[in-house]
XYZ file of C-alpha atoms in Angstrom:
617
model
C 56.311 150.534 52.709
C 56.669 149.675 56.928
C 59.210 151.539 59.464
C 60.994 150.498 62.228
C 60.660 148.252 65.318
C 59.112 150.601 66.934
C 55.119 149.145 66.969
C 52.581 151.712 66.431
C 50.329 152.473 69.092
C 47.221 150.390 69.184
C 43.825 151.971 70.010
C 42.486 150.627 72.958
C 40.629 147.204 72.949
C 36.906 147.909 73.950
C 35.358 144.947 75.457
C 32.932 145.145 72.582
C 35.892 144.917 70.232
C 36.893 141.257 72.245
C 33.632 139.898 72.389
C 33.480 140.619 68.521
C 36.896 138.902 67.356
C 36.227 135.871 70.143
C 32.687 135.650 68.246
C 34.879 135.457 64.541
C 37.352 132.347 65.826
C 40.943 132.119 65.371
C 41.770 134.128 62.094
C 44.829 132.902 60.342
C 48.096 134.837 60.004
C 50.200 134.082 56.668
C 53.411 132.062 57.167
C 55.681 134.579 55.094
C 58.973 131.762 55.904
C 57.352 129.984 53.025
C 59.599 132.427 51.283
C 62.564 133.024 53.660
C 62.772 132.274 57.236
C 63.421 135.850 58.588
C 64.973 139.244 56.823
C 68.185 138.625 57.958
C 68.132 135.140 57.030
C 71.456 133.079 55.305
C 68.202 132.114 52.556
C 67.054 135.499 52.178
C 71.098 137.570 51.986
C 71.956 134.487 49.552
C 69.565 134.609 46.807
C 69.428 138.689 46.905
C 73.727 138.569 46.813
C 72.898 136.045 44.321
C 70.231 137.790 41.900
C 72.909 140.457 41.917
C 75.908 137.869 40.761
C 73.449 136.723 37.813
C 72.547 139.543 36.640
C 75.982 141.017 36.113
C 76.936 137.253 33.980
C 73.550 137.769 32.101
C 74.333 141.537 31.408
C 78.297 140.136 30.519
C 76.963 137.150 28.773
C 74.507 138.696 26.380
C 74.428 141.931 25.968
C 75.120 142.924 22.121
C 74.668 139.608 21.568
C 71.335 138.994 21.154
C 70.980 138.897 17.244
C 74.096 136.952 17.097
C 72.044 134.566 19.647
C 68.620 134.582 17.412
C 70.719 131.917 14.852
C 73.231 130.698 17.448
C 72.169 127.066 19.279
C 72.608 125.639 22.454
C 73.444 127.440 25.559
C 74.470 130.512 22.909
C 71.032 130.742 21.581
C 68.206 133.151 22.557
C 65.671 130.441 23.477
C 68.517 129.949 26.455
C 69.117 133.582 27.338
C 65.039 133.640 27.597
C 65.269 130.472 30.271
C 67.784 132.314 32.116
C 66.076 135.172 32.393
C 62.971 133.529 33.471
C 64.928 132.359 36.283
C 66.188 135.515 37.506
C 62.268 137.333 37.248
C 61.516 134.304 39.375
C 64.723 135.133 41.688
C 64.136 138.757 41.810
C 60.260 138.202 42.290
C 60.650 136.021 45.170
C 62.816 138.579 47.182
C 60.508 141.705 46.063
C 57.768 139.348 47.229
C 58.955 138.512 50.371
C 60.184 142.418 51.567
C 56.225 143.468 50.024
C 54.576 141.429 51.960
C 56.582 141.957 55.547
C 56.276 145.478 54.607
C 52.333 145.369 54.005
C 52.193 142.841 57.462
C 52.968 146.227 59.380
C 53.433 148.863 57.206
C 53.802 151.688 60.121
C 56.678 149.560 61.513
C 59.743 151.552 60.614
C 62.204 148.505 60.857
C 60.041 146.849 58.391
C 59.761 150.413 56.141
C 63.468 150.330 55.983
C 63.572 146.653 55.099
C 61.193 147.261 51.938
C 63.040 150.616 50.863
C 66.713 148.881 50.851
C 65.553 145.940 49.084
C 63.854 148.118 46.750
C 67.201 149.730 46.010
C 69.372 146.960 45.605
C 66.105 145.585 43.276
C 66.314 148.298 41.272
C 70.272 148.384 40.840
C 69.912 144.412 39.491
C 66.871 145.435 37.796
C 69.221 147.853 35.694
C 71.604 145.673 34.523
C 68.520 143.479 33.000
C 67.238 146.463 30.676
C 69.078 146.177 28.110
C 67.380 142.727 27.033
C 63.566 143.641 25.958
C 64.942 147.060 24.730
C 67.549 145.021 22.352
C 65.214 142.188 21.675
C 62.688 145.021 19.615
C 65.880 146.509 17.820
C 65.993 143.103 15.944
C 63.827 142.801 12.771
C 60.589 141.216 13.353
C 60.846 138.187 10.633
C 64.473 137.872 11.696
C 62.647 137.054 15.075
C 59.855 135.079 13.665
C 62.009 132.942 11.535
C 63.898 131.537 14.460
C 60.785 131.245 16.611
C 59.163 128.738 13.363
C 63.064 126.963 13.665
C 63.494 126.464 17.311
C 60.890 124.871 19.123
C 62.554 126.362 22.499
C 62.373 129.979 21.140
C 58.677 129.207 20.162
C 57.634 128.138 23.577
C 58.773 132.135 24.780
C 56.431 133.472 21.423
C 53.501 135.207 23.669
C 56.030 137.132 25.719
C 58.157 138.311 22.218
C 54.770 138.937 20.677
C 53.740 141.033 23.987
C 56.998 142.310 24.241
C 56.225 143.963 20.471
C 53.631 146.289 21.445
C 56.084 148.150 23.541
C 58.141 148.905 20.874
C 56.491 152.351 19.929
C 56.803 153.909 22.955
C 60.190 152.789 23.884
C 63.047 155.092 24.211
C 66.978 154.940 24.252
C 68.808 152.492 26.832
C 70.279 155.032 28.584
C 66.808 157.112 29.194
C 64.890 154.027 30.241
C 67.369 153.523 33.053
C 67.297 156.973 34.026
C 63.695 156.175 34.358
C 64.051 152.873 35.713
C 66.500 154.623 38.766
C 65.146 157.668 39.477
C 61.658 155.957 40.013
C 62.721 154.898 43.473
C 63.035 158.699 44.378
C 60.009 159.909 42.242
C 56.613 157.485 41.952
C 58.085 154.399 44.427
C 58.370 157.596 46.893
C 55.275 158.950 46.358
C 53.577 155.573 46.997
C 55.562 154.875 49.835
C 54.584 158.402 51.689
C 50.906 157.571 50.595
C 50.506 153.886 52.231
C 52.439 155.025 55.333
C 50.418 158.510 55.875
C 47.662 156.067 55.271
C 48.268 153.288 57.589
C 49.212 155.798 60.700
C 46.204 157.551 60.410
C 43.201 157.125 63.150
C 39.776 157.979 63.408
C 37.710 158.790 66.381
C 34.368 158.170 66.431
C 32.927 158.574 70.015
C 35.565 158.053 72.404
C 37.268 155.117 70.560
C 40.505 155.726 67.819
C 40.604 153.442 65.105
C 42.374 152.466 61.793
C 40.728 153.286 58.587
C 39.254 149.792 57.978
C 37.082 149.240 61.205
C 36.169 153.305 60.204
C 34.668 152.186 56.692
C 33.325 148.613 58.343
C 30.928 151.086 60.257
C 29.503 152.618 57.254
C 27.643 149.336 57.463
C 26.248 149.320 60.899
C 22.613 148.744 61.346
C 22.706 152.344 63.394
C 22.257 155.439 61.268
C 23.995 157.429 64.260
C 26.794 155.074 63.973
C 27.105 155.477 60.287
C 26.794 159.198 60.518
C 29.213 159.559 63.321
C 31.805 156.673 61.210
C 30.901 159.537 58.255
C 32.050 162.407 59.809
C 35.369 160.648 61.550
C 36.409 160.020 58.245
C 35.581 163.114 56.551
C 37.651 165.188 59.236
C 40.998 162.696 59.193
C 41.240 162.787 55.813
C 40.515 166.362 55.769
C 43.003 167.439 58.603
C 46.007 165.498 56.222
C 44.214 166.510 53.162
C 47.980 168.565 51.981
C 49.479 165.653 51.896
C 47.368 163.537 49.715
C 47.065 166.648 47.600
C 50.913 166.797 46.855
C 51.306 162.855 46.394
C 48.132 162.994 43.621
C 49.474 166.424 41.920
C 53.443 164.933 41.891
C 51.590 161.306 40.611
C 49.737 162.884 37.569
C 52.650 164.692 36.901
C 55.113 162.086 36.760
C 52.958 160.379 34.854
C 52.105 163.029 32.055
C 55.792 163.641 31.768
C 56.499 159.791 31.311
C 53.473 159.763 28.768
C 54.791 162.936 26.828
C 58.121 161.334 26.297
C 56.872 157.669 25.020
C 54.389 158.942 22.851
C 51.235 157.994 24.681
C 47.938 159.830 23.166
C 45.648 159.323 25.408
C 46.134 159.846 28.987
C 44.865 156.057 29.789
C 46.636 154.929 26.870
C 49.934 153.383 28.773
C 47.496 151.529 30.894
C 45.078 150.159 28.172
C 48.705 148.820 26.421
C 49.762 146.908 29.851
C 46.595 145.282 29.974
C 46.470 144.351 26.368
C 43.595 145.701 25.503
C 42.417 148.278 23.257
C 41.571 151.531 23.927
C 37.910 151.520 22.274
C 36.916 148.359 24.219
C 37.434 150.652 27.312
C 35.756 153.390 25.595
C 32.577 150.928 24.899
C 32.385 149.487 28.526
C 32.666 153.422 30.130
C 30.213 154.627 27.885
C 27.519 151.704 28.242
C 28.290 151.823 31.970
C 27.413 155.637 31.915
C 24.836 155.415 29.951
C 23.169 152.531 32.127
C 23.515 154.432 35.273
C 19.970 155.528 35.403
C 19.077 151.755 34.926
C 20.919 150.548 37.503
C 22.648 152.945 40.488
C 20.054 156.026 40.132
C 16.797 153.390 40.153
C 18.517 150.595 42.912
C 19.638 153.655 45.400
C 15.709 155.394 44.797
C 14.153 151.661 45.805
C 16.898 151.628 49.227
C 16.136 155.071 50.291
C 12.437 153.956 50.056
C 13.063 151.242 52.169
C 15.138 152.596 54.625
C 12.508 155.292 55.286
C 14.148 158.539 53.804
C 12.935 160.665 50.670
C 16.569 160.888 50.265
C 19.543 158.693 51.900
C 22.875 160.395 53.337
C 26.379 159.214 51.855
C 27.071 157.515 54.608
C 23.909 155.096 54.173
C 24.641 154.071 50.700
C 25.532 150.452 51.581
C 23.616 150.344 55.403
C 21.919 147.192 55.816
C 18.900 146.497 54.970
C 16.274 145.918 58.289
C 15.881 142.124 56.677
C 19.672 141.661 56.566
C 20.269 138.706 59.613
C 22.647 141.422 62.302
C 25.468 138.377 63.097
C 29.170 138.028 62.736
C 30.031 135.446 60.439
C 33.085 132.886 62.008
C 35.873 132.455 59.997
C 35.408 128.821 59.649
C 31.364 129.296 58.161
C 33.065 131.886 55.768
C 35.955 128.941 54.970
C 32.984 126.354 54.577
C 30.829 128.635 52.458
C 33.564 129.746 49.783
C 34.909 126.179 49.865
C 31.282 124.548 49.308
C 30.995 127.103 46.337
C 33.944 126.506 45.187
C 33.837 122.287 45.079
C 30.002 122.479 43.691
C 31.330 124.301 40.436
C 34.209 121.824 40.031
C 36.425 119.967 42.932
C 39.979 120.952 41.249
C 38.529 124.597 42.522
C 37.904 123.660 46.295
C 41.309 121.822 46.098
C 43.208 124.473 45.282
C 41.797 127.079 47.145
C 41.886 125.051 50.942
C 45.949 125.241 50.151
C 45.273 129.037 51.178
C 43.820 127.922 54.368
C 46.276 124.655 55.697
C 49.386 126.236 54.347
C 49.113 129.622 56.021
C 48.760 131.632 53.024
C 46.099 133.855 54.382
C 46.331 136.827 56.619
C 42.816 137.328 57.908
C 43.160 139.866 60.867
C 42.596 143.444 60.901
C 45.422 144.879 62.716
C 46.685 148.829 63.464
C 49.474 148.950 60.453
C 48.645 145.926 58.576
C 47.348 147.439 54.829
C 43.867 148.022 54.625
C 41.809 146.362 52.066
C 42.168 143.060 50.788
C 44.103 141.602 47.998
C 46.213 138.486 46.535
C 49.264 138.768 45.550
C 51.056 135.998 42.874
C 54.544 135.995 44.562
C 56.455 133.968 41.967
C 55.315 130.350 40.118
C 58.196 128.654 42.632
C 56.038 129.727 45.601
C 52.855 129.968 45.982
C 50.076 133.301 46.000
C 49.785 134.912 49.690
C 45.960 136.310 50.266
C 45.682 139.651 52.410
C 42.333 140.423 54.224
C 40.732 142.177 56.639
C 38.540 140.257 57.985
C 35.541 141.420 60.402
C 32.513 138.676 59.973
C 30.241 141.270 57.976
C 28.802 139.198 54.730
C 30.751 141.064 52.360
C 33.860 140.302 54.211
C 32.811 136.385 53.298
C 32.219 137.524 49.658
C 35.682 139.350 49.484
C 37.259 136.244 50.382
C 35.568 134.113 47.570
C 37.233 137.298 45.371
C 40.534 137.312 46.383
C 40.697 133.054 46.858
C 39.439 133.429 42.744
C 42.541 135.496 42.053
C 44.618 133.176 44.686
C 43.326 130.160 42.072
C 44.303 131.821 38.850
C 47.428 132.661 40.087
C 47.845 129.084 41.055
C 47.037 127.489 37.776
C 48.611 129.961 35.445
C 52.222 129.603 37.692
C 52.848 126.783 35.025
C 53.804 129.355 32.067
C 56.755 130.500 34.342
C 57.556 134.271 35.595
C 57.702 135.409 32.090
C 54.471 134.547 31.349
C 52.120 133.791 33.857
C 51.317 137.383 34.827
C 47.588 138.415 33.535
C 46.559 141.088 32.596
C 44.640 143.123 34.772
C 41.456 142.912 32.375
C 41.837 139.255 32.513
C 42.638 139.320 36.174
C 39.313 139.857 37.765
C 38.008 137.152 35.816
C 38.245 133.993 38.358
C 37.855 136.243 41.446
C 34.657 137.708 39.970
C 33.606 134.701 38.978
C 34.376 133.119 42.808
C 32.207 135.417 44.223
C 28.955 135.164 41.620
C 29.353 131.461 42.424
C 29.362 132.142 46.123
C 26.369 134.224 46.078
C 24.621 131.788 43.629
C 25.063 129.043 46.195
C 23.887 131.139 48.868
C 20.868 132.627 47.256
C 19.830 128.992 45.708
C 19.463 127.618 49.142
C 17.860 130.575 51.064
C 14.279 130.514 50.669
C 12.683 133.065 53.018
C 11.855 135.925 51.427
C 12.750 138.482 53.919
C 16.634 136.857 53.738
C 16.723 136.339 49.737
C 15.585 140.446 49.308
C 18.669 141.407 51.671
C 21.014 138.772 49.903
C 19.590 140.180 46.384
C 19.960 143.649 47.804
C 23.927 142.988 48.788
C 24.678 141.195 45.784
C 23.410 144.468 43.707
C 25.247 146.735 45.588
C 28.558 144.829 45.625
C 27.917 145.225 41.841
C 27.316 148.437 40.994
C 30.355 149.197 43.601
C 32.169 146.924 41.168
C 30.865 148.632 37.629
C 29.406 151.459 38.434
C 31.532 152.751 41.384
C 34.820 151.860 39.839
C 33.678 153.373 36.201
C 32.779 156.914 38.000
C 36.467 156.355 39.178
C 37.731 155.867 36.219
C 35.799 159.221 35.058
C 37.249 160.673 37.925
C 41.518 159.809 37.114
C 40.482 160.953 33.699
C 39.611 164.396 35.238
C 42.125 164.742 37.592
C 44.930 163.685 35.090
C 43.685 166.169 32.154
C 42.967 169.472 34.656
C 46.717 168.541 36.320
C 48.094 169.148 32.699
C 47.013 172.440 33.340
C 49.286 173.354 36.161
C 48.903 172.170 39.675
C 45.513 171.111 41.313
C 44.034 172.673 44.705
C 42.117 170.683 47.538
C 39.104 172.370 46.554
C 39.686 171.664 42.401
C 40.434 167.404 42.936
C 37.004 167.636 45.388
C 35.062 169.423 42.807
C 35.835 167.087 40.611
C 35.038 164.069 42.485
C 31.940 165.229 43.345
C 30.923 165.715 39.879
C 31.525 162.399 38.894
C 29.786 160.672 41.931
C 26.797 162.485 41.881
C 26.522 161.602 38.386
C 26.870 157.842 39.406
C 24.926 158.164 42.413
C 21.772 159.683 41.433
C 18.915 161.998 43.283
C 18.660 159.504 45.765
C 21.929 159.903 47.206
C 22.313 163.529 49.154
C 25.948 164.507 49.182
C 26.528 166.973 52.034
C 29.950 168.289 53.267
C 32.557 166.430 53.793
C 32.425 163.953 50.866
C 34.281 165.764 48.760
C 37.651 164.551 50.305
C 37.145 160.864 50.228
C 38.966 160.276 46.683
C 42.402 160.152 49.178
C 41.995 157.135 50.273
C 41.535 155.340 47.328
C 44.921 153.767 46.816
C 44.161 152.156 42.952
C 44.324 156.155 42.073
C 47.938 156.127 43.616
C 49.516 152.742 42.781
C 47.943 152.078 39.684
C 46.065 154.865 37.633
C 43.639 154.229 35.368
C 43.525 150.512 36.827
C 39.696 150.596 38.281
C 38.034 149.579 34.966
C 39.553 146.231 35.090
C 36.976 145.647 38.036
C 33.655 146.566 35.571
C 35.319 144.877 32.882
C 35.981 141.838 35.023
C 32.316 142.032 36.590
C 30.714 142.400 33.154
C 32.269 139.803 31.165
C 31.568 137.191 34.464
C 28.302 137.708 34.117
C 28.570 136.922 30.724
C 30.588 133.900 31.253
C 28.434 132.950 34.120
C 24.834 133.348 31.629
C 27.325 130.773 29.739
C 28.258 128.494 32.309
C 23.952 128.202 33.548
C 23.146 127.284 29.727
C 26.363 125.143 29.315
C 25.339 120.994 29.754
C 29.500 120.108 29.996
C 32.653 120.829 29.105
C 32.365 124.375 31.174
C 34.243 123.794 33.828
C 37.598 122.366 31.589
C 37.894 125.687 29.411
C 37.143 127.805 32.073
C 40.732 126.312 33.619
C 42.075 126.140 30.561
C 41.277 130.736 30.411
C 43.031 130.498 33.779
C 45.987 128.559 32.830
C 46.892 130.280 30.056
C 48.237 133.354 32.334
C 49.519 136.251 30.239
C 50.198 134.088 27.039
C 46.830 134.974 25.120
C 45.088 138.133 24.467
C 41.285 138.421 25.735
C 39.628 137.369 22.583
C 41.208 134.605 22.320
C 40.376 133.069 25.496
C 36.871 134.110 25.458
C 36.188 132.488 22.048
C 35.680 128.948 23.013
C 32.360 130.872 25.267
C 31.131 132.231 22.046
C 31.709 135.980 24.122
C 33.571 138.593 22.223
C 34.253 141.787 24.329
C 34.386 144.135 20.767
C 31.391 143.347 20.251
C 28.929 146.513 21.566
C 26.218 144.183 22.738
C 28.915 142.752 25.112
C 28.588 145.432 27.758
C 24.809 145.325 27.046
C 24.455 141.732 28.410
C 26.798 141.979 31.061
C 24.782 145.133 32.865
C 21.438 143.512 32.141
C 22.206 140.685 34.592
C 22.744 143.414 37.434
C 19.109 144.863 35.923
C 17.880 141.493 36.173
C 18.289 141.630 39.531
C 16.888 145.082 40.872
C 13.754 143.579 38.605
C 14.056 140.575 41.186
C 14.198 142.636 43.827
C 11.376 145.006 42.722
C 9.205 142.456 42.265
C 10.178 140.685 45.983
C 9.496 144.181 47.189
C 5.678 144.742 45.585
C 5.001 141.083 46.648
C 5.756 141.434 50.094
């Protein structure tokens, strides 16, 4: 992802823009020597040189050898060959982790891009000798595999990454294809992502007289000023339209790479290879997209008709789908209110919580800045269970920048307390994911809105909180609609500027409703969504995440005790249970149709709030 030592060219500091960050306090800057002291570092050249030295003795050691292994004890046995390889994910994690993260520090510094593309490579070489094992493991005979799991206790600790490791077996191919796979990606997808986040990260906006980087751009789609808004709007529209080829080409070579890696595994279903690396089945998904779509009268097209009332205007712009309300207070929040305010949130629900999460703030595991370079967005990333989660924000004082801290210090938590399974098993899936970060922000809000009791301030807290969720649910469904669109025309042959804008308009005026006039412009702001390029089909985890909180959360206000403990015990348990199985102690089960039901009538519950604030005032 970065470049070299060459640092990109900042935009000029207005003295509007210094007044603003002394207003926000010293933000924090992550302490990435947590992981290795510098790139060049004895630490760092060791353990990569050394991930490559164990991985040729594992390769040597056990490859052929695994069934021989499944009734073999000791350090001969499988149950050992799993502990080893645990180590070297862990080994191999921690480098990838460390090269990520420099890279996404500054990822238009070319130094920095070269960094992260080498390490990739040599990654991927060690990555290639490891193969063999999961494809070899599901050659073996399932009760040959189960019999020596009910034998040896050690093998049975590893039996929710075998059992995972299963459901792959279908669409698995021959050793000597997946590696083909597993090399060329650094030259196909890894590319393609690569030329996305850097096109991304160079480019600047210019509304007024002042250049900027994307996420100060999209900040000002929340300004109090409709000029401002309008003129953030149209800055947008014409950057990403002026390097619109490019994000055509990545999205068209994407979707293709994809359909051709689909056709060969067997995949059905477009979304299929994602719904299997979340663990969760395909008519769930099907259930939560169609009650979402089906609800979007309820909630978007009805919310959106109340805010354009409000804000004066038979009909409100794109650009003033998430302006402030006149009642929301205009004040940047310090960093150390926003720290106060997650961590009060945080200790009321249980003190374990707060704990954990301060680590992010007195250890240097946050990066709060926004920066020319630095990724935009905001999100958490695991590292490796022998470290500890890093936390990447943006941070600019605006109220939902407080709320996307509580998110990402949720996922910071989870990743904390599910490190114990080990690097084979503490990944969650992404269904699973947004569970605790969800969940961190509903109990921010909560604590918020329980102690505000002027009306004027509870209608614009109650207004944010709605549109934060249908951004979650609805928003993220419609772009789930949208990859589905994109991915079945490009089977087709190749898709114009005009064809991928068609279609994105379709879907968001579907989502968006009457109230929301789409003019020109819009229809290029699908290319800088980077979920689309990193991860397709990934954006339902957020409405399935936001749905079953509030489910879990309708749980938690009805629960007397006893909460709190299997709510860490769901967070714990990582990647080594499926979703119904850690939701059954709530009494929640997400095959159930009512599921989605209750989940969306909490957002309705609170446009009725809101409605009837509105007629009271």
């Amino acid at each position: 992802m970065p470049r070299d030592f060459t640092p990109a060219r900042a935009p000029a500091e207005t003295q509007s823009t210094l007044t603003e960050s002394r207003k926000l306090g010293e933000l924090p800057v992550w302490r990435l020597e947590d992981l290795y002291p510098s790139k060049t570092s004895d630490a760092f050249v060791g353990d990569l040189e050394k991930a490559a030295r164990d991985a040729l003795a594992f390769e040597t050691k056990w490859k052929g050898n695994l069934a021989t292994a499944l009734n073999a004890t000791g350090s001969d046995s499988l149950a050992a060959a799993l502990t080893q390889m645990d180590a070297l994910e862990d080994l191999l994690g921690r480098v990838a982790s460390y090269a990520g993260l420099t890279y996404y520090s500054d990822m238009t510094n070319v130094e920095n891009g070269k960094f992260f593309g080498d390490v990739q490579a040599k990654l991927t070489d060690i990555s290639s000798r490891l193969l063999f094992f999961a494809l070899e493991l599901n050659r073996i005979e399932d009760e040959a595999v189960d019999a020596a799991m009910d034998r040896d206790p050690a093998l049975a600790h590893y039996r929710p990454w075998i059992v995972d490791l299963r459901k792959d077996k279908p669409f698995q191919l021959d050793d000597r294809i997946e590696q083909l796979f597993l090399e060329k990606s650094m030259t196909g997808a890894a590319a393609f992502n690569r030329l996305f986040d850097e096109t991304l990260a160079s480019l600047r906006f210019k509304v007024g007289d002042k250049e900027q980087t994307l996420e100060p751009t999209l900040t000002m789609l929340q300004d109090a000023d409709p000029e401002v808004r309008k003129s953030a709007a149209e800055a947008l529209s014409l950057t990403f339209r002026d390097n619109i080829r490019i994000f055509v080409l990545v999205t068209n070579t994407l979707a293709k790479d994809k359909e051709i890696s689909d056709r060969w595994r067997g995949f059905e279903d477009i979304a299929d290879a994602r719904h299997l690396s979340n663990r969760v089945e395909r008519e769930v998904v099907d259930a939560l997209a169609a009650a979402v779509r089906e609800a979007y009268p309820r909630l978007s097209h009805r919310y959106y008709a109340m805010k354009a009332k409000w804000l004066g205007m038979d009909q409100m712009n794109y650009w003033d789908r998430n302006a402030p309300l006149k009642e929301t207070p205009d004040r940047l929040i310090p960093w150390t209110e926003a720290k106060e305010t997650v961590l009060s949130a945080y200790g009321s629900f249980a003190p374990e919580m707060a704990e954990i999460a301060s680590r992010f703030f007195d250890g240097g595991w946050i990066d709060a800045p926004a920066r020319p370079g630095k990724a935009p967005g905001a999100f958490a990333h695991p590292t490796v269970p022998s470290a500890h989660p890093y936390v990447l924000l943006n941070y600019l004082g605006k109220p939902r920048d407080v709320m996307t801290l509580a998110h990402e210090l949720g996922h910071g938590v989870h990743q904390v307390l599910a490190g114990a399974q080990g690097a084979l098993m503490c990944q969650t899936p992404l269904t699973l994911a947004e569970t605790a970060s969800v969940f961190g922000e509903m109990l921010t809000f909560r604590a918020l809105l329980d102690r505000t009791t002027d009306k004027r301030e509870r209608k614009a807290m109650l207004a944010q909180k709605v549109e934060d969720m249908i951004n979650t649910v609805v928003r993220q469904i419609a772009f789930y609609e949208f990859e589905r669109k994109v991915h079945t025309a490009r089977k087709e042959g190749e898709l114009t500027a005009e064809k991928i804008g068609e279609l994105w308009l379709s879907v968001q005026s579907e989502s968006l409703g009457p109230a929301i006039r789409i003019s020109e412009g819009y229809e290029s702001w699908w290319a800088y969504i980077p979920h689309f390029i990193h991860s397709p089909f990934y954006v339902y985890a957020y409405a399935f995440g936001d749905c079953l909180v509030n489910s879990l959360y309708a749980v938690y206000r009805q629960a007397d005790q006893g909460f709190q403990q299997k709510y860490f015990e769901l967070l714990k348990a990582g990647g080594t249970k499926h979703h119904s199985e850690l939701l059954a102690p709530f009494g929640l089960d997400a095959t159930d149709p009512s599921f989605w039901a209750k989940g969306l009538s909490m957002i309705e519950g609170l446009i009725d709030e809101l409605e009837a604030l509105d007629k009271a005032s």
